[in-house]
GROMACS .gro file of C-alpha atoms in nm:
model
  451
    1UNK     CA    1  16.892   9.853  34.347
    2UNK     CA    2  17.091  10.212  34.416
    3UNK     CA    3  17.295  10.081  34.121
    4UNK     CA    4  16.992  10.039  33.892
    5UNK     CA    5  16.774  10.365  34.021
    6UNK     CA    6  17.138  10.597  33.940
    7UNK     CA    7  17.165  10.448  33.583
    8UNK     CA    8  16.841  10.528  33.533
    9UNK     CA    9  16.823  10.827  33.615
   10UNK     CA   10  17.140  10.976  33.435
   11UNK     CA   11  16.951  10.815  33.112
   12UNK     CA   12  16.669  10.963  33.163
   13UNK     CA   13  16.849  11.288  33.146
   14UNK     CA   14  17.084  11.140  32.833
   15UNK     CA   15  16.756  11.130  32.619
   16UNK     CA   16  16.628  11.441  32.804
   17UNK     CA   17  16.877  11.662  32.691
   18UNK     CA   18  16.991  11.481  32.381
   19UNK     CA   19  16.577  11.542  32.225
   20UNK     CA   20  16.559  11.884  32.328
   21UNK     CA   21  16.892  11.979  32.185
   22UNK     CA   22  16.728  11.814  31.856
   23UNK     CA   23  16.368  11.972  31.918
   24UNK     CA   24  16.540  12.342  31.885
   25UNK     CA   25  16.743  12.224  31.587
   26UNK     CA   26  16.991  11.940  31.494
   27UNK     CA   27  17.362  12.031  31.643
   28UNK     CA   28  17.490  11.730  31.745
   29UNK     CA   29  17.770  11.782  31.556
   30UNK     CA   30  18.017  12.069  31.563
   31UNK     CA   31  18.123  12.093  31.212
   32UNK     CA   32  18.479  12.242  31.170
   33UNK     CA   33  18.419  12.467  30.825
   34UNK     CA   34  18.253  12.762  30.797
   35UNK     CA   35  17.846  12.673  30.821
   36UNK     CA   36  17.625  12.819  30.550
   37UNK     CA   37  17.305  12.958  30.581
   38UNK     CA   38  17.002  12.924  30.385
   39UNK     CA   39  17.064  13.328  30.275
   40UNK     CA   40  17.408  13.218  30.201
   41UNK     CA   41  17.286  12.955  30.002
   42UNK     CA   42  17.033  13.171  29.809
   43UNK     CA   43  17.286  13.478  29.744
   44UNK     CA   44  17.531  13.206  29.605
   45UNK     CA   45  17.291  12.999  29.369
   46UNK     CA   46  17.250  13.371  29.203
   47UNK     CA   47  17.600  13.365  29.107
   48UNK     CA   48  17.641  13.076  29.003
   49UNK     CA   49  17.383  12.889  28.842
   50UNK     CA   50  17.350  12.815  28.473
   51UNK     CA   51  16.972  12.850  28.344
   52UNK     CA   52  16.933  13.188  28.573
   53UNK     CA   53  17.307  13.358  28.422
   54UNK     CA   54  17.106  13.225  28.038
   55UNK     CA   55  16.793  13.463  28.185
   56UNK     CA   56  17.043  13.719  28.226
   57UNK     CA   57  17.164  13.695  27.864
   58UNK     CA   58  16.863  13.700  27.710
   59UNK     CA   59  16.808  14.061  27.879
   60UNK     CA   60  17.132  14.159  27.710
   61UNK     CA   61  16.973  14.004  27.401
   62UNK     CA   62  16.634  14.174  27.370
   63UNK     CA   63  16.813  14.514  27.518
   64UNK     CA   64  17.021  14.512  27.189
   65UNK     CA   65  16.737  14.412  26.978
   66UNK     CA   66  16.516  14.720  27.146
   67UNK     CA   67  16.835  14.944  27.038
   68UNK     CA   68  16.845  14.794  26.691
   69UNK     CA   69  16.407  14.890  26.665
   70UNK     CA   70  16.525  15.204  26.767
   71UNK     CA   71  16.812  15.306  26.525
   72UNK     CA   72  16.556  15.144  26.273
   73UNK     CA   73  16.359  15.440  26.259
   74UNK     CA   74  16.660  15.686  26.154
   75UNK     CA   75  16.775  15.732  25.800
   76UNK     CA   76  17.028  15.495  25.669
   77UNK     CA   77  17.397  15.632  25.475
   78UNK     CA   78  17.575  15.436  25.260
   79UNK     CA   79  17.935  15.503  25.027
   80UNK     CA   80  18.089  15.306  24.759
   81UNK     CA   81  18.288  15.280  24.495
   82UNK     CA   82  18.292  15.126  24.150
   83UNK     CA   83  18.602  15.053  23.977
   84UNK     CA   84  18.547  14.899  23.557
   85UNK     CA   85  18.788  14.846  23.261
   86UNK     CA   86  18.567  14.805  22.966
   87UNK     CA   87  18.643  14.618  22.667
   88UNK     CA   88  18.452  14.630  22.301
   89UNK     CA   89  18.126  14.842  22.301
   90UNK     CA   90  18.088  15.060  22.597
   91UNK     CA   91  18.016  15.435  22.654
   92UNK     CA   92  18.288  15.657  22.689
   93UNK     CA   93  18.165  15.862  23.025
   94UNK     CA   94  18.347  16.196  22.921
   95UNK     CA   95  18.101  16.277  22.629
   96UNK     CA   96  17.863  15.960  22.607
   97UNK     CA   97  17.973  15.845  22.271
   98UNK     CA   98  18.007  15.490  22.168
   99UNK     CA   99  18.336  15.384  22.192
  100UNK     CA  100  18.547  15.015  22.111
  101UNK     CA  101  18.818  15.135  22.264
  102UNK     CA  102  18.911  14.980  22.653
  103UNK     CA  103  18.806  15.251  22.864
  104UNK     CA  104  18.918  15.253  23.269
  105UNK     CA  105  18.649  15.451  23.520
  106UNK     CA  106  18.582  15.477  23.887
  107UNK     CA  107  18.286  15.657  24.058
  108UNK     CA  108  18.196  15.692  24.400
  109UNK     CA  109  17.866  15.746  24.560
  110UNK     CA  110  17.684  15.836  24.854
  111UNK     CA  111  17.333  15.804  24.882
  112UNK     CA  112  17.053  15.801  25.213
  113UNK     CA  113  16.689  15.659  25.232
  114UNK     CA  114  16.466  15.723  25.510
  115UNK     CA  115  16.096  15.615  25.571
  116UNK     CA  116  15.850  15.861  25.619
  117UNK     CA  117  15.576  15.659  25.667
  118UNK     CA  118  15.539  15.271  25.668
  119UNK     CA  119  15.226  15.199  25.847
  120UNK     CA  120  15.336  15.242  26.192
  121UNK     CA  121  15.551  14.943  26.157
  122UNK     CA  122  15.848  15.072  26.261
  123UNK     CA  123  15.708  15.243  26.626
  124UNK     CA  124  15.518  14.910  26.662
  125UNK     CA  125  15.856  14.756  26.652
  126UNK     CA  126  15.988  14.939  26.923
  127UNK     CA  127  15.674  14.895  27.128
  128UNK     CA  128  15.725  14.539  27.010
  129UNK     CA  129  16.087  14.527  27.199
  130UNK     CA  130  15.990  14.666  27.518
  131UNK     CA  131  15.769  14.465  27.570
  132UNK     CA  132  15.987  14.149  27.540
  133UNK     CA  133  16.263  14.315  27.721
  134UNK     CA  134  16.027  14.350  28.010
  135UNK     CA  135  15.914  13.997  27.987
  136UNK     CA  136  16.250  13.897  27.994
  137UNK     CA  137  16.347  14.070  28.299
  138UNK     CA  138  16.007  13.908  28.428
  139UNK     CA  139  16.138  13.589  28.316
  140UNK     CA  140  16.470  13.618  28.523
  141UNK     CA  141  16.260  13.712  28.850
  142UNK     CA  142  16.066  13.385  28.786
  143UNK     CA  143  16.379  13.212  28.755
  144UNK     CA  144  16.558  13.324  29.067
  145UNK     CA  145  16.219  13.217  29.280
  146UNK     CA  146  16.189  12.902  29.120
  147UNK     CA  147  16.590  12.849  29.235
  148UNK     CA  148  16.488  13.013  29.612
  149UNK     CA  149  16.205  12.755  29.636
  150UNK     CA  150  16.441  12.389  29.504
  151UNK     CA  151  16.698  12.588  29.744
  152UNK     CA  152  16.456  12.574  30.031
  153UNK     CA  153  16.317  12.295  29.983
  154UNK     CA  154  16.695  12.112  29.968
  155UNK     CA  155  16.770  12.306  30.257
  156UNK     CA  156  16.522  12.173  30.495
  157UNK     CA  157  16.596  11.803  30.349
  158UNK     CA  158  16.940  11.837  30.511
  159UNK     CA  159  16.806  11.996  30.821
  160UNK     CA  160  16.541  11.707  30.829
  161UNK     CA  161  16.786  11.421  30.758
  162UNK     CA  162  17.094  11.610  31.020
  163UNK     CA  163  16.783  11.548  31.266
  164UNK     CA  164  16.687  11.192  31.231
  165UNK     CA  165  17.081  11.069  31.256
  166UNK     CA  166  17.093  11.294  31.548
  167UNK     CA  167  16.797  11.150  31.686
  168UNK     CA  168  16.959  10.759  31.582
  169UNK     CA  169  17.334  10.905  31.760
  170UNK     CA  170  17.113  10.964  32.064
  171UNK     CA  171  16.974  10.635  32.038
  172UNK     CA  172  17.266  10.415  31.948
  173UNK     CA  173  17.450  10.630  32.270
  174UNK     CA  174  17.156  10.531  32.489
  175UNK     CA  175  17.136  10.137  32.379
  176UNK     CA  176  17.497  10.129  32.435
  177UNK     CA  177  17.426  10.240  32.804
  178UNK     CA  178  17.195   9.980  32.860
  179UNK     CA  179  17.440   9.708  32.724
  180UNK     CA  180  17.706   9.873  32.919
  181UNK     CA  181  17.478   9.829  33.281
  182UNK     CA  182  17.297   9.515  33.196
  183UNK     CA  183  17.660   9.317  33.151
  184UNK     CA  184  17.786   9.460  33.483
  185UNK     CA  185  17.477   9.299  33.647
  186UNK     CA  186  17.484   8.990  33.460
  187UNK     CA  187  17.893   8.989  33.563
  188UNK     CA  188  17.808   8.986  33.944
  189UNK     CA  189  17.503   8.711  33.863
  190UNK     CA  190  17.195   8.992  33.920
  191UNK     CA  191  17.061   8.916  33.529
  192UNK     CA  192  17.041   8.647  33.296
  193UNK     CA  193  17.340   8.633  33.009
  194UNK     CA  194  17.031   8.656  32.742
  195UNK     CA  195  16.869   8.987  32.812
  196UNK     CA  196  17.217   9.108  32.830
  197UNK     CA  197  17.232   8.932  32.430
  198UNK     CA  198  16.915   9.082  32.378
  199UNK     CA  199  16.998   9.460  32.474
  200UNK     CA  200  17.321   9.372  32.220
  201UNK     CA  201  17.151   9.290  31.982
  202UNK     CA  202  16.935   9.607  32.011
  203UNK     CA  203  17.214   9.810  31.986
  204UNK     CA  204  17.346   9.671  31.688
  205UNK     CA  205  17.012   9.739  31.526
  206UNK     CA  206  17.027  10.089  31.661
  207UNK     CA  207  17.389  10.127  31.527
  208UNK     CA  208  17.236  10.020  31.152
  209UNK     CA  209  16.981  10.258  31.150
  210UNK     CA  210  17.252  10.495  31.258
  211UNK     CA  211  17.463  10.420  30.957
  212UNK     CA  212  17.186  10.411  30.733
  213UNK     CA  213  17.061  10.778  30.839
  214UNK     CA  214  17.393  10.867  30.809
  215UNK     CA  215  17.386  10.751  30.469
  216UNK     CA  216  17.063  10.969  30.385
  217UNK     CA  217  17.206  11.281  30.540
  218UNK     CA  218  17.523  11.279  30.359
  219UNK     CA  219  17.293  11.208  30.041
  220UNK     CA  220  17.069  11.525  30.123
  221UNK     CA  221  17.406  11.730  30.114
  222UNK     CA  222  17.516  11.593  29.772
  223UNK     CA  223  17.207  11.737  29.647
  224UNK     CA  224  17.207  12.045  29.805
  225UNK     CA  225  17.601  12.127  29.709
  226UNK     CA  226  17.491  11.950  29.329
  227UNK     CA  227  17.201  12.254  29.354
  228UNK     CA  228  17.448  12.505  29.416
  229UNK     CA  229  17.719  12.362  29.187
  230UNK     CA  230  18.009  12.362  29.448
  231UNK     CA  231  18.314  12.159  29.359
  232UNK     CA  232  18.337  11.775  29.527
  233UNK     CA  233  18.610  11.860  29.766
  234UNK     CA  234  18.450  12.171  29.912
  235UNK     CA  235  18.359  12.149  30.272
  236UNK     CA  236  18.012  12.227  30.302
  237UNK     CA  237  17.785  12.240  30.625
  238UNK     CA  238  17.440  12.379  30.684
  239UNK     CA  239  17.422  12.603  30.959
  240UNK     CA  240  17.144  12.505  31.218
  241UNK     CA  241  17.154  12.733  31.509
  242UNK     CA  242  16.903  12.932  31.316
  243UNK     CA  243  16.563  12.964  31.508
  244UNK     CA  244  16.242  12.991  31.305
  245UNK     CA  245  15.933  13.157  31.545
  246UNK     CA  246  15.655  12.907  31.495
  247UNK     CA  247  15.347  13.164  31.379
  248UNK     CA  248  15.051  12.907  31.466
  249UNK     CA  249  14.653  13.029  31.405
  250UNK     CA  250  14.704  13.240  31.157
  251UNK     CA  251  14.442  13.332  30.915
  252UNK     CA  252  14.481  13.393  30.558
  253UNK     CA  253  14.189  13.449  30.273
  254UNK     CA  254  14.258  13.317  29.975
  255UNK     CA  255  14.085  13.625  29.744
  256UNK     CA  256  14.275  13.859  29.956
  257UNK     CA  257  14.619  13.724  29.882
  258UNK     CA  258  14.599  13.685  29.520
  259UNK     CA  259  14.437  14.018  29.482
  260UNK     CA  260  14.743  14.117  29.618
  261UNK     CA  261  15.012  13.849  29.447
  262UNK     CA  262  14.847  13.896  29.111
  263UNK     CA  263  14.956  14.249  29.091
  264UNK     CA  264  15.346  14.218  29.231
  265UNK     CA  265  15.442  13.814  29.153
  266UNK     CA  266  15.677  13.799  28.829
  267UNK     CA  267  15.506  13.553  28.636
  268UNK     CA  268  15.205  13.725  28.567
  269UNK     CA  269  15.382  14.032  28.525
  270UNK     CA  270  15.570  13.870  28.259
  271UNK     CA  271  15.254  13.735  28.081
  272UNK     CA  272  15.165  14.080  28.112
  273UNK     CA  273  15.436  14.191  27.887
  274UNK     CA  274  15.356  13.895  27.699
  275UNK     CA  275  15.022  14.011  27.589
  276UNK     CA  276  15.161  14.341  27.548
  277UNK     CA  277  15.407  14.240  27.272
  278UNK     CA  278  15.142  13.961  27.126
  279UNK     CA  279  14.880  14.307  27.070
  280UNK     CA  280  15.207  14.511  26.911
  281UNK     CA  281  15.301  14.220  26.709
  282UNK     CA  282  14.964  14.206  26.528
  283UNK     CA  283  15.017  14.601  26.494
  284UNK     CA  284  15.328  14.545  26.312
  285UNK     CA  285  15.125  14.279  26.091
  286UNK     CA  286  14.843  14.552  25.983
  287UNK     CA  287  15.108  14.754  25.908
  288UNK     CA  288  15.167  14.556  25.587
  289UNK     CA  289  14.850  14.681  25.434
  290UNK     CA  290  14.903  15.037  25.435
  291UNK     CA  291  15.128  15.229  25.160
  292UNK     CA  292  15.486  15.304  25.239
  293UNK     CA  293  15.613  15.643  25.157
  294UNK     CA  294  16.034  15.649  25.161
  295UNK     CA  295  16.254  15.921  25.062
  296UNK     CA  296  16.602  15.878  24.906
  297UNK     CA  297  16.917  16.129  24.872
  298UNK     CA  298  17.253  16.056  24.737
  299UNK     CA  299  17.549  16.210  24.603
  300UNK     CA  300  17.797  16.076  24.315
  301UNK     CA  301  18.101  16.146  24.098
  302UNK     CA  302  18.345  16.009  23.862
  303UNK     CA  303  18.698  15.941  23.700
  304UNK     CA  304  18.716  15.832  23.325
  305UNK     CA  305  19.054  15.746  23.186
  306UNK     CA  306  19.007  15.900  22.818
  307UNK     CA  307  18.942  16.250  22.939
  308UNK     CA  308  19.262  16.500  23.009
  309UNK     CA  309  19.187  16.634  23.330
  310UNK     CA  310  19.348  16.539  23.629
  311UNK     CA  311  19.183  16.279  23.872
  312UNK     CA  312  19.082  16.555  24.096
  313UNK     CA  313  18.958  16.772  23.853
  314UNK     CA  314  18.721  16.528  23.724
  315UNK     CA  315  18.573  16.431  24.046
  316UNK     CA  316  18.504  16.830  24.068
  317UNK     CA  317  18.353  16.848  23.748
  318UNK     CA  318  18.140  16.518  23.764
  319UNK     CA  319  17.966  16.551  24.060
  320UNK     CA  320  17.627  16.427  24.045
  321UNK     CA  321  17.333  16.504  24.340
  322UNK     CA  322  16.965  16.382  24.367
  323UNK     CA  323  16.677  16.359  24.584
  324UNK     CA  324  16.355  16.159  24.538
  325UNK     CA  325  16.006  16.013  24.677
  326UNK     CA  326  15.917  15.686  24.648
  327UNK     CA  327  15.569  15.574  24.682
  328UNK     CA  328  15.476  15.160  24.766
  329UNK     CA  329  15.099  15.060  24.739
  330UNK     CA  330  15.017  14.711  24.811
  331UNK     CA  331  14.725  14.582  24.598
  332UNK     CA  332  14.788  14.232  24.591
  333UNK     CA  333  15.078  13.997  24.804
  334UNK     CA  334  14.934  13.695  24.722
  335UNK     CA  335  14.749  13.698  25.084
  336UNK     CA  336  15.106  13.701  25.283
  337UNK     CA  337  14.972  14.000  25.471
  338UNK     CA  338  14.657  13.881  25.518
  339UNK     CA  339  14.762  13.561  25.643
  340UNK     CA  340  15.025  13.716  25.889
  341UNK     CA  341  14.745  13.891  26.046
  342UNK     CA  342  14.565  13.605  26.114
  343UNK     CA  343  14.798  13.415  26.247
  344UNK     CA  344  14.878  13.710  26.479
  345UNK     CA  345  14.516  13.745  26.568
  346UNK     CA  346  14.516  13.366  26.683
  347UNK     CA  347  14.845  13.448  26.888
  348UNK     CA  348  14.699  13.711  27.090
  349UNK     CA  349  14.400  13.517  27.117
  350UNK     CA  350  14.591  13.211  27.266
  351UNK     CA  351  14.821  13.492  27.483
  352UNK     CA  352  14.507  13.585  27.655
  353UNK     CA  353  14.450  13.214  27.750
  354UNK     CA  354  14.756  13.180  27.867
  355UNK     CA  355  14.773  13.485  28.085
  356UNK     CA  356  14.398  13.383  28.177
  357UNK     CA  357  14.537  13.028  28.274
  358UNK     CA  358  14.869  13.168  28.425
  359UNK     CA  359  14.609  13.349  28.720
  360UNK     CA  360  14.379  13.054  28.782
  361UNK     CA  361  14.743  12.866  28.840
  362UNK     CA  362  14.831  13.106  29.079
  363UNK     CA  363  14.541  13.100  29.237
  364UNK     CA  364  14.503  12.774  29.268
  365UNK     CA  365  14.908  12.754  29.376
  366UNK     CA  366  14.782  13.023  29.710
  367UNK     CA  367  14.486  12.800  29.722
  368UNK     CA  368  14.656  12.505  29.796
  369UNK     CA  369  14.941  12.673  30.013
  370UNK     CA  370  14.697  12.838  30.258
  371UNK     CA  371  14.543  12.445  30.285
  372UNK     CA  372  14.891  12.283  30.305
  373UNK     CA  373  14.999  12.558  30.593
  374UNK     CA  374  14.660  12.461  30.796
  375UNK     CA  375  14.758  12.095  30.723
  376UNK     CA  376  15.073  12.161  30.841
  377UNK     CA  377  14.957  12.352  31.195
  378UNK     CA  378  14.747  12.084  31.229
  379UNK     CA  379  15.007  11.815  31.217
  380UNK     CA  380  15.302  11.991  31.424
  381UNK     CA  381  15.047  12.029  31.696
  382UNK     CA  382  14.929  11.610  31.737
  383UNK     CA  383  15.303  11.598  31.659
  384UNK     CA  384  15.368  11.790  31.999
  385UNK     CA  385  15.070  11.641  32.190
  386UNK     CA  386  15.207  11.317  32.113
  387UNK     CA  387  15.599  11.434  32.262
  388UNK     CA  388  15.442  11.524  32.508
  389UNK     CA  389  15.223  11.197  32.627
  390UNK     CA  390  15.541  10.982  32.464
  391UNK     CA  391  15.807  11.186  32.726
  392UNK     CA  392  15.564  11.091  33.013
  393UNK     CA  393  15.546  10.767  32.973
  394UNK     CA  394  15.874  10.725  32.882
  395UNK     CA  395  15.901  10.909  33.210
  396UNK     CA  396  15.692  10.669  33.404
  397UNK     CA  397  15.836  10.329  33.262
  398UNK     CA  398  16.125  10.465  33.375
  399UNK     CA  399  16.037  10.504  33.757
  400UNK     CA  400  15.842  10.158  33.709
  401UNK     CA  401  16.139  10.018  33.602
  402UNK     CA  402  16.356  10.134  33.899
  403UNK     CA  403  16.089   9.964  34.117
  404UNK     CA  404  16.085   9.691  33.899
  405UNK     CA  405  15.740   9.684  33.826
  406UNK     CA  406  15.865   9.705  33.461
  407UNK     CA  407  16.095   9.497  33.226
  408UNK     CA  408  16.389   9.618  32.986
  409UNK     CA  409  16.119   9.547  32.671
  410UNK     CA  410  15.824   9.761  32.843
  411UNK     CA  411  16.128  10.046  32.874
  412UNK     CA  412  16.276   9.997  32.508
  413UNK     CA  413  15.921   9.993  32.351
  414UNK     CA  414  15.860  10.381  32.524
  415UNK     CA  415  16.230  10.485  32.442
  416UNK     CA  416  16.114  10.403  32.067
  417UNK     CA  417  15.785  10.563  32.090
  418UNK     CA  418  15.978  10.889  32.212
  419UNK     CA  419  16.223  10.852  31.953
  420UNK     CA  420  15.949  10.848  31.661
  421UNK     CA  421  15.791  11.095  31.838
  422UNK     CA  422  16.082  11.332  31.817
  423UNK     CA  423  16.120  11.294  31.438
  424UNK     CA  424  15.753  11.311  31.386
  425UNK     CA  425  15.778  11.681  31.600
  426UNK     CA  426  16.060  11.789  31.356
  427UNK     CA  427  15.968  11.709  31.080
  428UNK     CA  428  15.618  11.865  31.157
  429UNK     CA  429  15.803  12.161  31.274
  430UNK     CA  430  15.990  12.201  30.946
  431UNK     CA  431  15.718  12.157  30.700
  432UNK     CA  432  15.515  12.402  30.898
  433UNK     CA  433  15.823  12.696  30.853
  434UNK     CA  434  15.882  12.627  30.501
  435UNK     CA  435  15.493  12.594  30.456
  436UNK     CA  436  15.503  12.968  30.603
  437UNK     CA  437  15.776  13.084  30.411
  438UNK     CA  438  15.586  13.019  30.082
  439UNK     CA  439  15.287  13.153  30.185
  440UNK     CA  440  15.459  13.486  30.279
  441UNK     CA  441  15.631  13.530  29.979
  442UNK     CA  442  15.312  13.506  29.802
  443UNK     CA  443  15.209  13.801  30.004
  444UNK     CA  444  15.501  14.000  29.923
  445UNK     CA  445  15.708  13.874  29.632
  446UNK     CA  446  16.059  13.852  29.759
  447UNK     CA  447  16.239  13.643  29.973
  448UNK     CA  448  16.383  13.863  30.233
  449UNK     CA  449  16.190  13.668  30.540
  450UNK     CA  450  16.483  13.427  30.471
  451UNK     CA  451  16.738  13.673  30.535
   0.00000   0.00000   0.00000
């Protein structure tokens, strides 16, 4: 009986200590590289991944274009050069008589246009390019969130999987113990060969479900290293000594928060810009109806084979310079400008649905976050009532047991009914953080609560 009340006892502190070490976070194993955390994570997905380093182009992209609107607006220069041997009829270019005789000449030219007024197209344009370049940038910050959030949410997969095969090491460790006792008894003739058989068999069940969250754990890491696009023989460990303060009964107003997140979040900033460039576009479109004024410049001179002066000379002597206005009025285009107009109007039209939509989303995304955080709270606390109530009475079949006012089958059904309850706290427990973490970067618009 001294025998039985010692074993006992020391496993009663075995699953003690073993659930509490998982409670505060999964560590069961010491893991020999370098541990990464979730910031780590975060700051290397931004270096690395594909469809955010594509964002960045783009900005690169609509910066040159907004350069390009720019230099639009600035006269244009242009030289060439014409070099003709004639043959038969032609014009002899030192005294414009007809000539039959082959005749060699070369001119060169330099001539400038510049638009004085086009409608407003051109300052549209820029206007036009800002705009996009803004949305792009936009567009990247969307991005990079929507990477922190399939980061996060990979993260505490691992963390959530590490815990359940620590919780099945504890219990494979503790069904081995049992084994271990019950065939010393059943050596010296104090228990029947069968529940010895029967606590085997429970650990071999114990040491499947071991191998099988095993298996799930090392599939959450796959992910999480596919996510971050590390190579297949890079170490890679999650580093879970990282405490997260549990913030419980806090209150949160829906209108308040997306007053707030409607004015700083990216992706109605970039519908913003959006709109913007949908309102210059249709500018740049009624443009097309108004008369163009342009004025042209140029400069020109000549070399004709039939005349004695020198090459130089000649270029001296033939130099040609003009200047000129140029008037465009459109009358009728065959309704191309009209129709580009319309088809503008209905663009902006459908951009203000879309930025009109893009809010109720985000409401409805804050909405739904504040509800899932409650949900949350609500869970992680029956989740630690039941701990509680499942440590006591694995706490009491235990002393029963010692008495022996309780059987192995009355102490393995508690032992399980702690174990669930373990993984039902931590999972709670990690769904409530990451639950948090959302809602406060809805509040602020960055991510630096994970840092």
């Amino acid at each position: 009986m001294y025998r039985i009340t010692i074993f006992f006892e020391n496993a009663w502190w075995f699953i003690l200590a073993s659930f509490i070490l998982t409670l505060l976070w999964p560590t069961s194993q010491i893991q020999a590289q370098e541990s990464w955390k979730i910031s780590d994570c975060i700051d290397y997905a931004m270096e690395n991944n594909l469809d955010l380093n594509m964002k960045y182009n783009n900005i690169e992209s609509q910066e040159v274009s907004l350069k390009e609107s720019k230099a639009n607006i600035l006269p244009n220069l242009n030289f060439g050069s014409n070099l003709e041997l004639n043959f038969g009829r032609n014009v002899d270019g030192n005294d414009n008589s007809v000539t039959y005789d082959p005749t060699l000449s070369q001119n060169y030219y330099l001539n400038s246009s510049f638009t004085l007024f086009q409608g407003m197209v051109k300052k549209n344009g820029i206007r036009f390019s800002k705009y996009l370049l803004k949305a792009s940038e936009q567009g990247a910050e969307v991005e990079k969130n929507q990477l922190v959030f399939k980061i996060l949410s990979s993260y505490y997969t691992v963390l959530y999987s590490q815990g359940l095969r620590d919780v099945a090491e504890s219990q494979v460790g503790l069904s081995k113990m049992q084994f271990d006792r019950m065939q010393k008894l059943v050596e010296v003739g104090k228990e029947s060969p069968i529940t010895a058989q029967d606590l085997e068999s429970q650990w071999a069940s114990d040491r499947l479900s071991l191998t099988k969250a095993q298996n799930q754990y090392n599939k959450t890491i796959l992910e999480l290293k596919q996510l971050l696009r590390l190579k297949v023989e890079q170490s890679f460990a999650i580093d879970t000594n990282t405490t997260q303060e549990l913030i419980l009964n806090a209150s949160n107003n829906v209108d308040s928060i997306f007053i707030r997140a409607k004015d700083i979040l990216p992706q109605l900033k970039q519908q913003q810009m959006l709109l913007g460039a949908s309102e210059k576009n249709l500018a740049i479109a009624k443009g097309g109806v108004y008369p163009s004024l342009n004025m042209n410049a140029g400069y020109s001179t000549g070399f004709y084979d039939q005349n004695s002066l020198t090459y130089g000379k000649q270029l001296e002597e033939n130099q040609n310079q003009w200047v000129g206005l140029s008037l465009r009025v459109p009358i009728y285009n065959r309704a191309v400008v009209s129709s580009d107009i319309k088809r503008k109007r209905i663009a902006l039209k459908d951009q203000k649905l879309l930025f009109e939509k893009q809010k109720e989303a985000l409401y409805i995304e804050i909405w739904n976050a504040i509800e899932d955080l409650q949900s949350a709270e609500k869970e992680y606390q029956s989740s630690q009532e039941l701990h509680d109530f499942s440590e006591l009475s694995l706490k009491n079949v235990t002393k029963k047991l010692e008495k022996g006012l309780a059987n192995t089958t009355e102490f393995e059904t508690a032992k399980q009914r702690y174990i669930s309850a373990q993984a039902n706290l931590l999972k709670s427990k990690l769904v409530y953080v990451m639950r948090y973490q959302m809602l406060t970067f809805y509040q602020t618009a960055n991510w630096n609560h994970l840092y």
